[in-house]
Tab-separated table of C-alpha atoms and ligand atoms in Angstrom:
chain	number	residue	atom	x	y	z
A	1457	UNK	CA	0.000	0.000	0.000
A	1458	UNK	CA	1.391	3.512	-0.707
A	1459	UNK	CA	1.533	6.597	1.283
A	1460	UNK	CA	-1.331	8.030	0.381
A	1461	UNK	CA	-4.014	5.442	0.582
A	1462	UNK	CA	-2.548	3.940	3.983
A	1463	UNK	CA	-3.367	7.771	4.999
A	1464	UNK	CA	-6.783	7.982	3.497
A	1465	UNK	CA	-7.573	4.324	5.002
A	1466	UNK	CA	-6.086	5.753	8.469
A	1467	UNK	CA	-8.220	9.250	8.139
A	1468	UNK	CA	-11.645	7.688	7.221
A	1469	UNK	CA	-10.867	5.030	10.133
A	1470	UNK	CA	-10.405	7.807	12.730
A	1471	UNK	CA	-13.439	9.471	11.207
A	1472	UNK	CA	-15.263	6.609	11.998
A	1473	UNK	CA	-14.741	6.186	15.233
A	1474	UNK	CA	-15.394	10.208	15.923
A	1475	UNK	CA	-11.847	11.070	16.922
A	1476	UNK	CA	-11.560	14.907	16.630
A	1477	UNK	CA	-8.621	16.598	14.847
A	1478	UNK	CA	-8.701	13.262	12.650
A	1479	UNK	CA	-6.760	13.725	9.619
A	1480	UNK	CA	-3.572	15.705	11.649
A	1481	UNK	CA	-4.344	12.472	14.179
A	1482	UNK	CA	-3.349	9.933	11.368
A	1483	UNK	CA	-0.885	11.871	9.733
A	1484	UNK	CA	0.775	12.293	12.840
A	1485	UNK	CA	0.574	8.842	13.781
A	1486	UNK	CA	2.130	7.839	10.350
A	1487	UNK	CA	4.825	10.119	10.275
A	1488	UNK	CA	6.433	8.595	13.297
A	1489	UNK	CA	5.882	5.178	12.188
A	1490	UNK	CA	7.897	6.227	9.514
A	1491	UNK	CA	10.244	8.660	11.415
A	1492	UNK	CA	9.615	10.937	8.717
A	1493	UNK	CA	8.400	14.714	8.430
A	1494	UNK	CA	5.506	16.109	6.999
A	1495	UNK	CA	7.166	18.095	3.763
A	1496	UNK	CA	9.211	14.255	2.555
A	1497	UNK	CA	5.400	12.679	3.432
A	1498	UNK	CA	3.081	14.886	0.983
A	1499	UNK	CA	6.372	15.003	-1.445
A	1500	UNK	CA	6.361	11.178	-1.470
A	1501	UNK	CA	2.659	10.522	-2.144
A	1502	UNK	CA	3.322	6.682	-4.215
A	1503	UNK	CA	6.342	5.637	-1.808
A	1504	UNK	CA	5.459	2.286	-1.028
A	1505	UNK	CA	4.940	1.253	2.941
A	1506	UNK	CA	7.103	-1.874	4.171
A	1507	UNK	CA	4.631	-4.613	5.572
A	1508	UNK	CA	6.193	-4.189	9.231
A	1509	UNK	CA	5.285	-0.355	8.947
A	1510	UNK	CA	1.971	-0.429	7.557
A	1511	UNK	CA	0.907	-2.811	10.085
A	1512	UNK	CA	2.292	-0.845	13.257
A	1513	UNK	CA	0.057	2.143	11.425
A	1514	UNK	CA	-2.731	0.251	11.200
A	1515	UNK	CA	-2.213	-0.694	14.955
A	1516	UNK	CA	-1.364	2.656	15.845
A	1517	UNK	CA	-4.537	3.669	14.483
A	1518	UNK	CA	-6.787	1.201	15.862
A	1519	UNK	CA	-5.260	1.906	19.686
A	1520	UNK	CA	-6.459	5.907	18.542
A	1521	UNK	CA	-10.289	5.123	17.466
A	1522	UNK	CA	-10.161	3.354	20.857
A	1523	UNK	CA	-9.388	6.417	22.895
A	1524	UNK	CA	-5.722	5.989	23.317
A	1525	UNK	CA	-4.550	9.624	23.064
A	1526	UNK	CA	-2.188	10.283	19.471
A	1527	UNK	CA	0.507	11.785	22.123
A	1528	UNK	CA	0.557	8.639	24.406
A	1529	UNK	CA	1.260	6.837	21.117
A	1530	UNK	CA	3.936	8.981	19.673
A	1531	UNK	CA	5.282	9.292	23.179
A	1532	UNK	CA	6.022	12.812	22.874
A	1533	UNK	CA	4.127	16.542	22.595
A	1534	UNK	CA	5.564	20.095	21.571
A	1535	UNK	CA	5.602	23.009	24.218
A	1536	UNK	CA	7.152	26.513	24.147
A	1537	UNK	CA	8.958	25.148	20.789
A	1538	UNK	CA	10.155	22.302	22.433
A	1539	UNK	CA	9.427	18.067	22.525
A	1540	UNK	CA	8.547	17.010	25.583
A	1541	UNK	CA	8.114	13.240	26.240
A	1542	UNK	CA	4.907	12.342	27.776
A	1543	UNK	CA	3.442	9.167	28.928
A	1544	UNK	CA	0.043	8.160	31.037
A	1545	UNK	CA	2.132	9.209	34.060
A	1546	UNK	CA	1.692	12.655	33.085
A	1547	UNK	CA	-0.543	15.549	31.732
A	1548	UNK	CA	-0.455	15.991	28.163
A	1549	UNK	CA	1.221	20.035	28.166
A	1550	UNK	CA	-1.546	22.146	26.950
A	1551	UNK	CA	-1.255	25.112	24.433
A	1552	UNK	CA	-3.011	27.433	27.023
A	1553	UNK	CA	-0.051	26.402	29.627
A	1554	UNK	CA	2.066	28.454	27.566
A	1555	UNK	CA	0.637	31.790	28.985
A	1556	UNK	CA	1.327	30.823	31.944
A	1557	UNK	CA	5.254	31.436	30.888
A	1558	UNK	CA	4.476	34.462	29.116
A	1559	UNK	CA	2.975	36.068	32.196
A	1560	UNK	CA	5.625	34.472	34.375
A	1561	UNK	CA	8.334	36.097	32.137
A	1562	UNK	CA	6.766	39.292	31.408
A	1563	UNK	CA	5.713	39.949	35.489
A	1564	UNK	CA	9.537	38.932	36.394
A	1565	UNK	CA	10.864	41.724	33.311
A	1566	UNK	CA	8.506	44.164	35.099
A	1567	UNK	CA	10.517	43.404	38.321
A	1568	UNK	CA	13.723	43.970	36.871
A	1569	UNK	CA	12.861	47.203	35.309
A	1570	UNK	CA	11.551	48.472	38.492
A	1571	UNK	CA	14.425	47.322	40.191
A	1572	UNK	CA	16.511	49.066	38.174
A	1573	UNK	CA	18.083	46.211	36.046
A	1574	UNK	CA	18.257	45.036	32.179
A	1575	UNK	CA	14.715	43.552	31.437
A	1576	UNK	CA	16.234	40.975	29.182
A	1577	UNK	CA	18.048	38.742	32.273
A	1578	UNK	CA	19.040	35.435	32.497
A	1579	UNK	CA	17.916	35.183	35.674
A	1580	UNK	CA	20.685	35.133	37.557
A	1581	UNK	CA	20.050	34.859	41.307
A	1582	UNK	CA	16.698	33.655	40.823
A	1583	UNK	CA	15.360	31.134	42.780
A	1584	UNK	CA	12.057	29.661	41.232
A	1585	UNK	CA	9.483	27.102	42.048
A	1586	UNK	CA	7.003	25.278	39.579
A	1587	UNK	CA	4.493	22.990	41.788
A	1588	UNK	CA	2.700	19.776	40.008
A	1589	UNK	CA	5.510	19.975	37.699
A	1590	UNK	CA	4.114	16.857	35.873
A	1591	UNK	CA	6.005	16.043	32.344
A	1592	UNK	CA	8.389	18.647	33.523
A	1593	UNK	CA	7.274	21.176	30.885
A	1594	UNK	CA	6.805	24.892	32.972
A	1595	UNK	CA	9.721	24.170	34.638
A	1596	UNK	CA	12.013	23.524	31.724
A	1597	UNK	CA	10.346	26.424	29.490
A	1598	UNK	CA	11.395	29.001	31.872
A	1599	UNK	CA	14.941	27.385	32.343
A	1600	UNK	CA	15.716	27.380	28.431
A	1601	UNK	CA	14.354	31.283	29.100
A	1602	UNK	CA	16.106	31.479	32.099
A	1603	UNK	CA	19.185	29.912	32.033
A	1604	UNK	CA	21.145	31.280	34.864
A	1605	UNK	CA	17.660	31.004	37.311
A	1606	UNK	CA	17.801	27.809	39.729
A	1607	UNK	CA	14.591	26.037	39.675
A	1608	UNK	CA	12.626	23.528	42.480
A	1609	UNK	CA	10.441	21.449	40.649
A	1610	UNK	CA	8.009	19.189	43.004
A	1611	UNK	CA	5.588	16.816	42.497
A	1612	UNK	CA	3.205	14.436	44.769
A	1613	UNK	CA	4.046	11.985	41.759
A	1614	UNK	CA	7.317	9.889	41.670
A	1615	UNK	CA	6.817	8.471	38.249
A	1616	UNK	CA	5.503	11.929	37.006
A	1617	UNK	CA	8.488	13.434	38.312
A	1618	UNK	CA	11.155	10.432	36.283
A	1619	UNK	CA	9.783	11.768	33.090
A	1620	UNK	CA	10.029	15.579	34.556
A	1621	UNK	CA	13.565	14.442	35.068
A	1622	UNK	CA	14.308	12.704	31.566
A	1623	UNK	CA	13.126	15.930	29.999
A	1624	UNK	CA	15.716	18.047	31.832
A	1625	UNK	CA	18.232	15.863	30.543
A	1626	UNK	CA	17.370	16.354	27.168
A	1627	UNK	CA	17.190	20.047	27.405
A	1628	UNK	CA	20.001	20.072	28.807
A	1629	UNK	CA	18.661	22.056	32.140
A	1630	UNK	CA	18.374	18.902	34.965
A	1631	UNK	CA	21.362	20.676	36.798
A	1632	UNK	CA	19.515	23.583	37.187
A	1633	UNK	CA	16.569	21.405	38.422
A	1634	UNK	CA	15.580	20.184	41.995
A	1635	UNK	CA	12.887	17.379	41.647
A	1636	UNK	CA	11.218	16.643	44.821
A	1637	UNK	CA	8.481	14.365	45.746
A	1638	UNK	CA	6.023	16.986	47.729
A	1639	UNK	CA	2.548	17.569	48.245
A	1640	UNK	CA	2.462	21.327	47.006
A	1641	UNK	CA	5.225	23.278	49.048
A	1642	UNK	CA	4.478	21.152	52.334
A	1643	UNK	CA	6.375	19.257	54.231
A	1644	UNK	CA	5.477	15.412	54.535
A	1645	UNK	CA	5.923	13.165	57.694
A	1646	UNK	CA	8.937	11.682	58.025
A	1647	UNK	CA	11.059	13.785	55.219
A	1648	UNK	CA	14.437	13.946	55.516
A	1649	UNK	CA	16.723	16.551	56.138
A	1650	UNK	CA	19.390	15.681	52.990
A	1651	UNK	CA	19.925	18.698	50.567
A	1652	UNK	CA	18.848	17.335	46.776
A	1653	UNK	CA	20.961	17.351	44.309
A	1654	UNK	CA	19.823	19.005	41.266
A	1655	UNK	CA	18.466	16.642	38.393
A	1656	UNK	CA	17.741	13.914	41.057
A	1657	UNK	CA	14.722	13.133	42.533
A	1658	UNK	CA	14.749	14.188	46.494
A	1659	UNK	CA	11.949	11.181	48.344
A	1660	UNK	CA	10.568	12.915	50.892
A	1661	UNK	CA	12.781	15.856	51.142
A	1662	UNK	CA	11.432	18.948	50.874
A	1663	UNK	CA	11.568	19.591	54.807
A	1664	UNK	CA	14.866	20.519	54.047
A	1665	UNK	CA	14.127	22.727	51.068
A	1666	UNK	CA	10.282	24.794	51.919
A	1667	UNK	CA	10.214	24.122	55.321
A	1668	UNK	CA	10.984	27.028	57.738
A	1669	UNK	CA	11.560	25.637	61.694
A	1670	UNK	CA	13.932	27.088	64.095
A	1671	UNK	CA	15.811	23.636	63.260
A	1672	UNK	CA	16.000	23.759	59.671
A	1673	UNK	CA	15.451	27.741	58.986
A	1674	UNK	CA	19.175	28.114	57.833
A	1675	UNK	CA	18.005	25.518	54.740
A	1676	UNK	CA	15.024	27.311	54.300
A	1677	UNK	CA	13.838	28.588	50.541
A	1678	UNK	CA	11.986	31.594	49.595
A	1679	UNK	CA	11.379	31.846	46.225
A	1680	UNK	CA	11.505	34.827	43.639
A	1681	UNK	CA	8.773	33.112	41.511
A	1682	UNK	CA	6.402	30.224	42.672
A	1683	UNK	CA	4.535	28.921	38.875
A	1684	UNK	CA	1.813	25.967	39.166
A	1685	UNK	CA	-0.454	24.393	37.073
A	1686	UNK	CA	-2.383	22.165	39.628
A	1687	UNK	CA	-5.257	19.533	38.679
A	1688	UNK	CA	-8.210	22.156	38.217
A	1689	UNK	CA	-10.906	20.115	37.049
A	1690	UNK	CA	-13.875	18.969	39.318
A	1691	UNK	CA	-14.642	15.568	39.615
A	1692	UNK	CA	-18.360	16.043	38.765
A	1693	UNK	CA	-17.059	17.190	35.261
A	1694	UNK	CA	-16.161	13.701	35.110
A	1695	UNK	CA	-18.336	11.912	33.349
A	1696	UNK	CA	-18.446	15.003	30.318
A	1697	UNK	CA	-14.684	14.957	29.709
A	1698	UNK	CA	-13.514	13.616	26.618
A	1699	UNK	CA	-12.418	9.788	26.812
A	1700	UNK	CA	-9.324	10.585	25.355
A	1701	UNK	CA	-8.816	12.716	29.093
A	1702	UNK	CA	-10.725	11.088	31.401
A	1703	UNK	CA	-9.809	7.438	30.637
A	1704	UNK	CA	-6.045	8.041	29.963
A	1705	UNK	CA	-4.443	10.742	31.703
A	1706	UNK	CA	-3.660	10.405	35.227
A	1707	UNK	CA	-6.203	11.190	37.920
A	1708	UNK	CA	-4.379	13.089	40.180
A	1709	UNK	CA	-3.119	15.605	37.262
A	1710	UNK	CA	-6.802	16.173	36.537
A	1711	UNK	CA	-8.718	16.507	39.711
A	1712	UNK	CA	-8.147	19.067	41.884
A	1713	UNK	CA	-11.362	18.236	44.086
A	1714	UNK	CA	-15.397	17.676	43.943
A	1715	UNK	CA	-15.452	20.972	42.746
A	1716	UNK	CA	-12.243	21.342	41.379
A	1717	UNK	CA	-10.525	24.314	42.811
A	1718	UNK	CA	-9.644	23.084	45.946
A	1719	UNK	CA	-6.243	23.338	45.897
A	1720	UNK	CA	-5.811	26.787	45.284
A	1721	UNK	CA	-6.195	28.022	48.771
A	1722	UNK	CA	-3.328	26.198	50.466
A	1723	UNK	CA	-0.881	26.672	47.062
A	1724	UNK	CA	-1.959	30.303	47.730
A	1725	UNK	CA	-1.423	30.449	51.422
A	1726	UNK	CA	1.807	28.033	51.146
A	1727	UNK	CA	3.125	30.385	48.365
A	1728	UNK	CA	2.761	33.765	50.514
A	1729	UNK	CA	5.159	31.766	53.093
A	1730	UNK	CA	7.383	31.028	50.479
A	1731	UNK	CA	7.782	33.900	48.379
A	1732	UNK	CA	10.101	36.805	49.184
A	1733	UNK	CA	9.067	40.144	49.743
A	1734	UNK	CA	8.394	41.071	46.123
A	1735	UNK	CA	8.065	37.673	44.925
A	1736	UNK	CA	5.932	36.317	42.151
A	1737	UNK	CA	2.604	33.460	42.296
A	1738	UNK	CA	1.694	32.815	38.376
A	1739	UNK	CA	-1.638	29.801	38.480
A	1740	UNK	CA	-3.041	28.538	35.532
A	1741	UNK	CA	-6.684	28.237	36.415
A	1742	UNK	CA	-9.534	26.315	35.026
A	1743	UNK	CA	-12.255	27.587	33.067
A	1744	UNK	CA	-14.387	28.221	35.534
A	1745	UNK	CA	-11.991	28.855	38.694
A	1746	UNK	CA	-11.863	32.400	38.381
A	1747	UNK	CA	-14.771	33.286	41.052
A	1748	UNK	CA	-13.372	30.937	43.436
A	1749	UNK	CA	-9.831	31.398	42.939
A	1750	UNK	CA	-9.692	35.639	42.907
A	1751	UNK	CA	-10.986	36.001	46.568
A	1752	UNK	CA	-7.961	33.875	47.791
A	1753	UNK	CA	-5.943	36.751	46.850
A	1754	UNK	CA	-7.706	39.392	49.194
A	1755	UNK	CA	-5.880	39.461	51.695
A	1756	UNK	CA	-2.817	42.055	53.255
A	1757	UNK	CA	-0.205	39.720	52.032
A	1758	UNK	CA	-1.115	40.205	48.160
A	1759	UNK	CA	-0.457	43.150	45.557
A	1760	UNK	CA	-0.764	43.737	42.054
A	1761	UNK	CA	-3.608	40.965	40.935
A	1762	UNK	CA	-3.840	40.670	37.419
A	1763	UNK	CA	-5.801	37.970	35.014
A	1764	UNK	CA	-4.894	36.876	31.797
A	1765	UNK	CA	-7.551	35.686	28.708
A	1766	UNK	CA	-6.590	32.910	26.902
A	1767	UNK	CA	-6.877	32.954	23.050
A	1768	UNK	CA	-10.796	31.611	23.724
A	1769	UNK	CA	-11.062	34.521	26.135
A	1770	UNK	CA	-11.346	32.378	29.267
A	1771	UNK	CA	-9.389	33.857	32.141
A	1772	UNK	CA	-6.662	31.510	31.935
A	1773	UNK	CA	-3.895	32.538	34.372
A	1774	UNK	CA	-4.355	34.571	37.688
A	1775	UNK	CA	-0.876	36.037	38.675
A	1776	UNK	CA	-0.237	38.845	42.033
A	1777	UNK	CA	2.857	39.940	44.269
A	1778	UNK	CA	4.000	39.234	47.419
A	1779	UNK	CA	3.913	42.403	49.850
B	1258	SAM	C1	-2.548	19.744	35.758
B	1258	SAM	S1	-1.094	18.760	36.003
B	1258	SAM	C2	0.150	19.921	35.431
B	1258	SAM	C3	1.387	19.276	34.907
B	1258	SAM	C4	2.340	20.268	34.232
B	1258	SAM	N1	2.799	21.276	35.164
B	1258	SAM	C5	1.673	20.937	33.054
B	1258	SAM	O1	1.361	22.118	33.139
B	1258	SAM	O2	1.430	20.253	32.042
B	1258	SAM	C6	-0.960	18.820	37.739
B	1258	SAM	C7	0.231	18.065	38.353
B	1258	SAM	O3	0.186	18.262	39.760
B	1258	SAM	C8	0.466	17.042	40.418
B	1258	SAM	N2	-0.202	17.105	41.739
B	1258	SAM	C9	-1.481	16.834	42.041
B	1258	SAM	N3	-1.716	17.053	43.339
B	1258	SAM	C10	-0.539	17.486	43.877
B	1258	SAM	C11	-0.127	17.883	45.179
B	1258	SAM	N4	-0.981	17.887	46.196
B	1258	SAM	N5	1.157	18.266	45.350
B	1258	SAM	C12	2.033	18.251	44.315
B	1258	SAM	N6	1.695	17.900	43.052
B	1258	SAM	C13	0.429	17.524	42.844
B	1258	SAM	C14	-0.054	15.962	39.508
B	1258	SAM	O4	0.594	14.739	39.755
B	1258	SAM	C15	0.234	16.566	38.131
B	1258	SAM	O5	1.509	16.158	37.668
């Protein structure tokens, strides 16, 4: 079979089965089979598809009419420009996560300016924090933007945070990366006091990095920017997610509650202990977390609120200053 009825026998398959985005889906899914890109594929309409090839296709495309997500089968998504690996350990990134580094980056250049420094930094000095870190993909964004910033990456996740950790590697930023195991910035029972080493993962350490006691204050972190994307959907949303979602990502990435925003209150209040005077919260929040999200931030301890739209005009990412 050639190229170009394999993909017309792939598209109408996908069709079938009501798999949105269907034709990029199959094209997608054949262009990796063949480790090829999408210019040689439409230039090569009559090439000929080895047996062992067309098959795997054909496979690839039955495992996508049955739900299986076309990144969990090409084992990788783009982000900021760049290929992250993903896996059903981790959140597929999303497009609308990029504004959440835009905002992050344009808030910390506003900071610079007012302190008196060259907008366009590396980010030297900076000490930053990205919470629910999943594939990795925030974190390492704003290190390739970043690249003299030092960045604390946590997770409540271990095998979410191994693929965080193989993406570091292959941008080249895991030294600059501190994986740790952690339920938001808390400390868990029984962590232990051992510094981590950037690009490995620190089990049950992050006494030693958030926590503030007389003990361990000298090992204490505040942070210059705190960045999270945490599980925003409500679990009564459930059953009207898309199956490609609800039946293959992982749970804890998605759910932040019954209602969904539940976890924004103690991020908030464990970010205003962690954030230097000055210092910087950026949350993605979920399209319909604004109401419930916005009144965390009334309090003394916050300045300079600000939302940001998304291209669909939802109000994607909340962001305010530490007094
Ligand atoms: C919505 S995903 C975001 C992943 C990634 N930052 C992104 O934007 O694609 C939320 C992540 O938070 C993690 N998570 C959920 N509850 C957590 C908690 N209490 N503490 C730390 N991480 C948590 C999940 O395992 C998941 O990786």
């Amino acid at each position: 079979m050639d190229i170009r009825i394999a993909l017309k026998t792939g598209i109408a398959r996908l069709r079938e089965a009501d798999v949105p985005s269907f034709t990029l889906a199959a094209e997608l899914l054949l262009l990796h089979v063949l480790g090829r890109n999408r210019t040689w594929l439409y230039a090569h309409p009559e090439e000929i598809i080895p047996d062992t090839e067309l098959q795997r296709f054909f496979e690839l495309i039955n495992r996508r009419a049955a739900g299986e997500p076309t990144q969990h089968l090409t084992g990788k998504q783009e982000f900021w420009g760049l290929e992250f690996e993903v896996n059903p350990d981790v959140l597929i990134p999303r497009p609308e996560t990029e504004h959440v580094i835009e905002v992050a980056l344009d808030r910390l250049a506003l900071h610079e300016l007012r302190a008196g420094r060259p907008q366009k930094s590396a980010g030297e000095g900076l000490q930053i924090a990205d919470i629910g870190t999943g594939s990795g993909c925030i974190a390492i964004a704003l290190a390739k933007e970043l690249p003299a910033a030092d960045f604390y990456a946590t997770d409540i996740s271990p095998a979410a945070l191994a693929v965080a950790q193989r993406n570091a590697q292959r941008h080249e930023v895991a030294k600059r990366i501190h994986f740790i195991k952690a339920n938001l910035l808390s400390t868990p029972v029984g962590a232990q006091h051992a510094t981590p080493q950037p690009g490995a993962i620190a089990n049950n350490a992050p006494a030693s990095v958030f926590y503030q006691s007389p003990a361990t204050s000298h090992q204490s972190l505040h942070f210059d920017l705190i960045v999270s994307n945490p599980p925003y959907i409500g679990r009564r949303e459930s059953p009207s997610l898309p199956r490609e979602v609800r039946d293959h990502e992982p749970n804890a990435a998605l759910f932040g509650g019954e209602e969904g925003y539940e976890l924004y209150a103690d991020l908030i209040t464990q970010s205003a202990k962690h954030l230097k005077p000055c210092g910087l919260l950026v949350l993605e929040l979920g399209h319909n977390s604004l109401p419930a999200v916005q009144p965390l931030f009334d309090t003394p301890e916050w300045t300079a609120v600000g939302v940001t739209n998304d291209l669909a005009g939802i109000p994607r990412v909340i962001a305010a200053e530490k007094r």
